[in-house]
Coordinates of C-alpha atoms and ligand atoms in Angstrom, one line a residue:
X245 CA 17.5 -25.6 25.3
X246 CA 14.4 -23.5 25.7
X247 CA 15.0 -19.7 25.2
X248 CA 15.3 -17.8 28.5
X249 CA 12.9 -14.9 28.2
X250 CA 13.8 -11.7 30.2
X251 CA 10.0 -11.2 30.2
X252 CA 8.6 -14.5 31.4
X253 CA 5.1 -13.5 30.2
X254 CA 6.4 -14.3 26.7
X255 CA 6.6 -17.9 27.6
X256 CA 2.9 -18.4 26.9
X257 CA 3.3 -16.9 23.5
X258 CA 6.2 -19.1 22.7
X259 CA 4.0 -22.1 23.5
X260 CA 1.4 -20.7 21.1
X261 CA 4.0 -20.1 18.4
X262 CA 5.3 -23.7 18.8
X263 CA 1.7 -25.1 18.5
X264 CA 0.9 -22.9 15.7
X265 CA -2.0 -21.4 17.6
X266 CA -3.3 -18.0 16.4
X267 CA -2.2 -15.1 18.6
X268 CA -5.0 -13.0 20.2
X269 CA -5.4 -9.3 20.5
X270 CA -4.1 -9.5 24.2
X271 CA -1.1 -11.3 23.0
X272 CA -0.4 -8.5 20.4
X273 CA -0.8 -5.9 23.0
X274 CA 1.6 -7.8 25.4
X275 CA 4.2 -8.1 22.6
X276 CA 4.1 -4.2 22.1
X277 CA 4.2 -3.6 25.8
X278 CA 7.1 -5.8 26.8
X279 CA 10.6 -4.5 27.0
X280 CA 12.1 -7.8 25.9
X281 CA 12.9 -6.9 22.4
X282 CA 15.1 -10.0 21.8
X283 CA 12.4 -12.3 23.2
X284 CA 9.8 -10.8 20.7
X285 CA 12.5 -11.1 17.9
X286 CA 13.2 -14.7 18.6
X287 CA 9.6 -15.6 18.5
X288 CA 9.2 -13.9 15.1
X289 CA 12.3 -15.5 13.8
X290 CA 11.0 -19.0 14.6
X291 CA 8.1 -18.2 12.4
X292 CA 10.1 -16.7 9.7
X293 CA 12.6 -19.7 9.6
X294 CA 9.7 -22.0 9.5
X295 CA 8.3 -20.4 6.4
X296 CA 11.4 -19.3 4.6
X297 CA 14.5 -20.8 6.2
X298 CA 17.5 -18.7 5.5
X299 CA 16.1 -17.1 2.3
X300 CA 15.9 -13.3 2.1
X301 CA 13.9 -12.0 -0.9
X302 CA 14.4 -8.8 -2.9
X303 CA 13.3 -7.5 -6.4
X304 CA 15.0 -5.4 -9.0
X305 CA 12.3 -2.7 -9.4
X306 CA 11.7 0.7 -10.5
X307 CA 9.4 3.3 -8.9
X308 CA 7.3 5.8 -11.0
X309 CA 5.5 8.4 -8.9
X310 CA 3.7 10.0 -11.9
X311 CA 2.5 13.2 -10.1
X312 CA 2.7 14.8 -6.7
X313 CA -0.4 16.9 -7.1
X314 CA -3.0 15.6 -4.8
X315 CA -6.3 16.8 -3.6
X316 CA -6.4 14.9 -0.4
X317 CA -3.5 16.6 1.5
X318 CA -3.1 14.0 4.3
X319 CA -1.3 15.6 7.3
X320 CA 1.5 13.0 7.3
X321 CA 2.2 13.4 3.6
X322 CA 5.2 15.6 2.6
X323 CA 5.0 14.4 -1.0
X324 CA 1.7 15.9 -2.1
X325 CA 1.5 19.6 -3.2
X326 CA -1.4 21.8 -4.7
X327 CA -1.3 22.4 -8.5
X328 CA 0.2 25.9 -8.2
X329 CA 3.1 24.9 -5.9
X330 CA 6.6 25.6 -7.5
X331 CA 7.5 21.9 -7.0
X332 CA 4.2 20.5 -8.5
X333 CA 4.8 18.0 -11.4
X334 CA 2.7 15.6 -13.5
X335 CA 4.3 13.5 -16.0
X336 CA 2.6 13.0 -19.3
X337 CA 2.8 9.6 -21.1
X338 CA 6.0 10.8 -23.0
X339 CA 7.8 11.6 -19.8
X340 CA 6.9 8.1 -18.4
X341 CA 8.1 6.6 -21.6
X342 CA 11.4 8.5 -21.2
X343 CA 11.8 7.4 -17.6
X344 CA 11.4 3.7 -18.6
X345 CA 13.7 4.0 -21.6
X346 CA 16.4 5.6 -19.5
X347 CA 16.7 2.2 -17.6
X348 CA 15.6 -0.1 -20.4
X349 CA 18.9 -2.1 -20.4
X350 CA 18.6 -2.9 -16.6
X351 CA 16.9 -6.1 -15.6
X352 CA 13.9 -4.3 -14.1
X353 CA 11.2 -6.9 -13.0
X354 CA 8.6 -4.8 -11.4
X355 CA 7.4 -1.3 -12.0
X356 CA 5.9 0.2 -8.7
X357 CA 3.5 3.0 -10.0
X358 CA 1.7 5.3 -7.6
X359 CA 0.8 9.0 -7.4
X360 CA -1.4 11.7 -6.0
X361 CA -5.1 12.4 -7.0
X362 CA -4.8 15.0 -9.6
X363 CA -8.0 16.1 -10.9
X364 CA -6.5 17.3 -14.2
X365 CA -5.7 13.7 -15.3
X366 CA -8.5 12.0 -17.3
X367 CA -9.3 8.1 -16.8
X368 CA -7.6 7.5 -20.2
X369 CA -4.4 8.7 -18.8
X370 CA -4.2 5.7 -16.4
X371 CA -5.0 3.0 -19.0
X372 CA -2.6 4.7 -21.3
X373 CA 0.0 4.7 -18.8
X374 CA -0.4 1.0 -17.9
X375 CA -0.4 0.1 -21.7
X376 CA 2.7 2.2 -22.4
X377 CA 4.6 0.5 -19.5
X378 CA 3.5 -2.9 -20.6
X379 CA 4.5 -2.3 -24.3
X380 CA 8.0 -1.0 -23.3
X381 CA 8.6 -3.7 -20.5
X382 CA 6.5 -6.6 -21.5
X383 CA 8.2 -9.1 -19.2
X384 CA 8.0 -7.0 -16.0
X385 CA 5.0 -6.9 -13.8
X386 CA 3.1 -3.8 -13.0
X387 CA 2.2 -3.0 -9.3
X388 CA 0.2 0.0 -9.3
X389 CA -2.3 2.2 -7.7
X390 CA -3.5 2.0 -4.0
X391 CA -7.1 1.4 -3.0
X392 CA -7.4 5.2 -2.7
X393 CA -6.4 5.6 -6.4
X394 CA -8.8 2.8 -7.4
X395 CA -11.7 4.3 -5.5
X396 CA -10.7 7.8 -7.2
X397 CA -10.7 6.1 -10.7
X398 CA -14.1 4.5 -10.1
X399 CA -15.6 8.0 -9.2
X400 CA -13.7 9.6 -12.2
X401 CA -14.8 6.9 -14.7
X402 CA -18.3 6.3 -13.5
X403 CA -17.6 2.6 -13.4
X404 CA -18.1 0.4 -10.5
X405 CA -15.1 -0.8 -8.5
X406 CA -15.3 -4.2 -10.2
X407 CA -15.4 -2.6 -13.6
X408 CA -12.6 -0.3 -12.8
X409 CA -10.4 -3.2 -11.6
X410 CA -11.2 -5.2 -14.8
X411 CA -10.4 -2.3 -17.1
X412 CA -7.1 -1.6 -15.4
X413 CA -6.3 -5.3 -15.4
X414 CA -7.1 -5.4 -19.1
X415 CA -4.6 -2.5 -19.6
X416 CA -1.8 -4.2 -17.8
X417 CA -2.3 -4.0 -14.0
X418 CA -0.7 -7.2 -12.5
X419 CA -1.0 -6.4 -8.7
X420 CA -1.4 -3.7 -6.3
X421 CA 0.8 -2.1 -3.6
X422 CA -0.3 -1.9 0.1
X423 CA -0.6 1.8 0.6
X424 CA -3.6 3.9 1.5
X425 CA -4.9 2.1 4.6
X426 CA -2.5 3.9 7.0
X427 CA -3.9 2.9 10.3
X428 CA -7.4 1.6 9.9
X429 CA -9.2 3.6 12.8
X430 CA -11.7 6.3 12.6
X431 CA -10.1 8.5 15.3
X432 CA -6.8 8.5 13.5
X433 CA -8.4 9.1 10.1
X434 CA -10.4 12.1 11.2
X435 CA -7.3 13.7 12.6
X436 CA -4.7 12.8 10.1
X437 CA -6.3 11.9 6.6
X438 CA -10.0 13.1 6.9
X439 CA -10.4 13.2 3.0
X440 CA -9.3 9.7 2.5
X441 CA -11.4 6.6 2.7
X442 CA -11.9 4.7 6.0
X443 CA -11.5 1.1 7.0
X444 CA -14.5 -0.5 5.6
X445 CA -14.0 0.9 2.2
X446 CA -10.4 0.1 2.0
X447 CA -11.1 -3.6 2.9
X448 CA -14.1 -3.7 0.6
X449 CA -11.8 -2.6 -2.3
X450 CA -9.0 -4.8 -1.4
X451 CA -11.4 -7.8 -1.3
X452 CA -12.7 -6.9 -4.8
X453 CA -9.1 -6.8 -6.0
X454 CA -8.4 -10.1 -4.7
X455 CA -11.6 -11.6 -6.0
X456 CA -10.7 -10.3 -9.5
X457 CA -7.5 -12.5 -9.2
X458 CA -5.0 -9.8 -8.5
X459 CA -2.8 -10.1 -5.5
X460 CA -1.7 -7.1 -3.3
X461 CA 0.3 -6.0 -0.4
X462 CA -0.8 -4.3 2.8
X463 CA 0.9 -1.7 4.9
X464 CA 0.6 0.2 8.2
X465 CA 1.9 3.7 8.7
X466 CA 3.1 3.8 12.2
X467 CA 4.9 6.1 14.7
X468 CA 2.6 9.1 14.6
X469 CA -0.5 9.5 16.8
X470 CA -1.7 5.9 16.7
X471 CA -2.0 3.9 20.0
X472 CA -0.6 0.3 20.3
X473 CA -4.2 -1.0 20.4
X474 CA -4.9 0.7 17.2
X475 CA -1.9 -1.0 15.6
X476 CA -3.0 -4.5 16.8
X477 CA -6.6 -3.9 15.6
X478 CA -5.3 -2.9 12.2
X479 CA -3.2 -6.1 12.0
X480 CA -6.3 -8.3 13.0
X481 CA -8.6 -6.5 10.3
X482 CA -6.0 -7.5 7.8
X483 CA -5.7 -11.1 9.0
X484 CA -9.4 -11.3 8.9
X485 CA -9.7 -10.2 5.2
X486 CA -6.8 -12.6 4.3
X487 CA -8.9 -15.5 6.0
X488 CA -11.9 -14.3 4.1
X489 CA -10.2 -14.5 0.6
X490 CA -8.5 -17.7 1.4
X491 CA -9.6 -20.1 -1.3
X492 CA -10.1 -17.4 -3.9
X493 CA -7.9 -18.3 -6.8
X494 CA -5.6 -15.2 -7.3
X495 CA -3.4 -15.9 -10.2
X496 CA 0.1 -15.5 -8.9
X497 CA 1.9 -17.3 -11.6
X498 CA 4.7 -18.2 -9.3
X499 CA 2.6 -18.5 -6.2
X500 CA 4.4 -18.1 -2.9
X501 CA 7.8 -19.5 -3.8
X502 CA 6.3 -21.9 -6.1
X503 CA 6.0 -22.1 -9.7
X504 CA 2.9 -22.0 -12.1
X505 CA 0.2 -22.8 -9.5
X506 CA -2.5 -20.7 -8.3
X507 CA -2.3 -20.5 -4.6
X508 CA -4.9 -20.6 -1.9
X509 CA -3.7 -18.4 1.0
X510 CA -5.7 -15.3 0.3
X511 CA -4.9 -12.3 -1.9
X512 CA -2.2 -10.6 0.3
X513 CA 1.3 -11.4 -0.5
X514 CA 3.4 -9.2 1.9
X515 CA 3.0 -6.9 4.8
X516 CA 5.1 -3.8 5.0
X517 CA 5.3 -1.6 8.1
X518 CA 6.0 2.0 7.0
X519 CA 7.8 4.1 9.6
X520 CA 6.5 7.6 9.8
X521 CA 8.8 10.4 8.7
X522 CA 7.7 13.9 9.8
X523 CA 10.1 16.2 8.1
X524 CA 8.2 18.7 5.7
X525 CA 4.8 17.5 7.1
X526 CA 2.2 19.2 9.2
X527 CA 3.3 16.8 11.9
X528 CA 6.9 17.8 12.0
X529 CA 6.9 18.0 15.7
X530 CA 6.7 14.2 15.9
X531 CA 10.1 12.5 16.5
X532 CA 11.3 9.6 14.3
X533 CA 10.6 6.1 15.3
X534 CA 13.2 4.3 17.3
X535 CA 15.0 1.2 16.2
X536 CA 13.3 -0.7 18.9
X537 CA 9.9 0.2 17.8
X538 CA 10.8 -0.5 14.2
X539 CA 12.1 -3.9 14.9
X540 CA 9.1 -4.7 17.2
X541 CA 6.6 -3.6 14.5
X542 CA 8.4 -6.0 11.9
X543 CA 8.4 -8.9 14.5
X544 CA 4.8 -8.3 15.9
X545 CA 3.5 -8.2 12.3
X546 CA 5.2 -11.5 11.5
X547 CA 3.6 -13.0 14.7
X548 CA 0.1 -11.6 14.2
X549 CA -0.2 -12.0 10.5
X550 CA 0.0 -15.8 10.5
X551 CA -1.7 -16.1 7.2
X552 CA 0.6 -13.6 5.4
X553 CA 3.4 -15.3 3.5
X554 CA 5.9 -12.4 3.6
X555 CA 6.8 -9.4 5.9
X556 CA 9.1 -6.7 4.2
X557 CA 11.6 -4.7 6.0
X558 CA 11.4 -1.5 3.9
X559 CA 14.9 -0.2 3.9
X560 CA 13.8 3.1 2.4
X561 CA 12.0 4.0 5.6
X562 CA 14.1 2.3 8.3
X563 CA 17.5 2.5 6.5
X564 CA 19.6 -0.2 5.1
X565 CA 21.4 -1.0 8.3
X566 CA 18.3 -1.7 10.4
X567 CA 16.5 -3.4 7.6
X568 CA 19.5 -5.8 7.7
X569 CA 18.9 -6.4 11.5
X570 CA 15.1 -6.9 10.8
X571 CA 16.0 -10.0 8.8
X572 CA 16.6 -11.6 12.3
X573 CA 13.3 -10.2 13.6
X574 CA 10.8 -11.7 11.3
X575 CA 11.4 -10.0 7.9
X576 CA 12.0 -12.2 5.0
X577 CA 12.0 -9.5 2.2
X578 CA 13.9 -6.2 1.7
X579 CA 11.7 -5.0 -1.1
X580 CA 13.6 -3.6 -4.0
X581 CA 16.7 -2.0 -5.4
X582 CA 14.4 1.1 -6.2
X583 CA 15.8 4.1 -8.0
X584 CA 14.2 7.5 -7.4
X585 CA 11.8 6.9 -4.5
X586 CA 10.1 10.2 -3.7
X587 CA 7.5 9.8 -1.1
X588 CA 9.7 9.0 2.0
X589 CA 12.6 11.1 0.7
X590 CA 10.5 14.1 0.6
X591 CA 9.6 13.4 4.2
X592 CA 13.3 13.5 5.1
X593 CA 14.4 9.8 4.8
X594 CA 18.1 9.5 5.0
X595 CA 18.3 6.1 3.3
X596 CA 20.0 5.9 -0.1
X597 CA 17.9 6.6 -3.2
X598 CA 18.5 3.2 -4.6
X599 CA 20.8 0.1 -4.0
X600 CA 22.7 -1.9 -6.4
X601 CA 22.0 -5.5 -6.8
X602 CA 25.5 -6.2 -5.4
X603 CA 24.8 -4.0 -2.3
X604 CA 21.5 -5.7 -1.7
X605 CA 23.1 -9.1 -1.8
X606 CA 26.0 -8.0 0.4
X607 CA 23.5 -6.6 3.0
X608 CA 21.7 -10.1 3.0
X609 CA 24.8 -12.4 3.0
X610 CA 26.6 -10.4 5.8
X611 CA 23.4 -10.8 8.0
X612 CA 23.7 -14.7 7.5
X613 CA 20.9 -15.1 4.9
X614 CA 20.7 -16.3 1.3
X615 CA 19.8 -13.5 -1.2
X616 CA 16.9 -14.6 -3.5
X617 CA 16.0 -12.4 -6.3
X618 CA 12.2 -12.7 -7.0
X619 CA 9.6 -11.7 -9.3
X620 CA 6.4 -9.8 -8.1
X621 CA 4.9 -13.1 -7.3
X622 CA 7.8 -14.5 -5.4
X623 CA 8.9 -16.8 -8.2
X624 CA 12.6 -17.2 -7.7
X625 CA 14.8 -15.7 -10.4
X626 CA 18.1 -16.2 -8.9
X627 CA 19.3 -17.6 -5.5
X628 CA 23.0 -17.1 -4.5
X629 CA 23.8 -20.1 -2.5
X630 CA 26.6 -19.6 0.0
Ligands
LIG130 O1 0.1 5.0 1.8 C1 3.1 8.8 3.0 C2 3.1 6.3 3.2 C3 2.4 4.9 1.5 C4 4.7 9.2 4.5 O2 3.2 -2.6 -1.6 C5 4.6 7.9 4.4 O3 5.2 -3.3 -2.0 C6 6.2 7.5 6.0 O4 2.3 1.9 0.1 N1 6.4 8.9 6.2 C7 2.9 4.7 0.1 N2 5.4 7.0 5.1 C8 4.0 3.6 0.0 C9 3.5 2.2 -0.1 C10 4.5 1.1 -0.3 C11 5.9 1.3 -0.2 C12 6.7 0.4 -0.4 C13 6.2 -0.9 -0.9 C14 4.9 -1.0 -1.1 C15 4.5 -2.3 -1.6 C16 4.0 0.0 -0.7 O5 3.6 5.8 2.0 C17 1.3 5.8 1.8 C18 1.6 6.2 3.2 O6 1.2 5.2 4.1 N3 3.6 7.6 3.5 N4 3.8 9.9 3.7 C19 5.7 9.7 5.5 N5 5.7 11.1 5.7
LIG131 FE1 -2.3 12.2 -1.4 FE2 -1.5 9.7 -0.9 FE3 -0.2 12.0 0.1 FE4 -2.6 11.4 1.0 S1 -0.8 10.1 1.3 S2 -1.8 13.5 0.3 S3 -3.6 10.5 -0.8 S4 -0.5 11.3 -2.1

């Protein structure tokens, strides 16, 4: 029986989804405007089930936020401070080594490493950091540095973007996280992150990263001053870049749920909507996102990003409970077990600091899905069949 939409306008999107026709900007706007949340969720779930069936992925990972000193001082960021702030820190290589060794007996598969732009750190710090982590954790993958850090490191070293990526890759960089794009729009950038790069530069660096054979993720920071149209434009810009690098051989070892093949779907692996948390920021008057907005953002990302293999429900930002529900609204990945996430928790996130593997699997199983522990390239490590 065909789904009965509360908002009949969604029927034309249903037809497109069934025929695998790409959704337009107008479709994206309608999906945000409609109050028929379950209708939007059902559409996203059809795509999600087509791609991944009942599988829900997660990774055993560790976050390393090496410094909170940052010269950019974006208005939405609670994490960054000035050098002379009482909470300022910058971990030297010995400290990084200590943090890795503290958890060396755990089966960590991925190190997620990002930090502020701290002018006191020389370029050699970053290559030493990668080499040290690789030496201590040779079997784990290193997902590190946003486009903002790559741009900064290129300026710091005097190397071109391509040369910078090559040097970092040689030192151990395996893939890049999705941060730094925020909302790719000049109006929003000028008001919230004027010192940070704009859309064209972010896309240019991501393209270079993909062409160098490194996969990456992409994100959107939503729930502040951005309009619905700006969200849709952001998604379409990412979709276009993914189309553009389709055919470029990014060496994803495991590929998208496959083994030992390079894949041909473009360099983005996963898209992660990041819900804005305003506590301790210069935008503390902005209320938290609602559950409806969080679920719609996940579902519409799944529908608009037809060339992205994975959509993450980032439990750190939307909480474990809503992330569980999001598995029915288009998400197929809950990110990681994570210990010591700092960026969102400094901005008031109430979610746990980390999840055990057992808790992660319980969350997935009780939502009716099959937990699949994965590596950074979505190679399956362990699937718990029900
Ligand atoms: O770019 C900063 C965001 C991002 C706040 O690729 C905030 O797997 C909410 O990119 N409220 C960094 N968000 C985090 C990131 C990420 C996270 C998880 C997984 C992956 C991945 C990437 O955090 C920044 C910015 O958009 N952010 N401040 C805040 N107050
Ligand atoms: Fe610095 Fe990143 Fe925070 Fe902006 S979001 S102030 S670049 S750490």
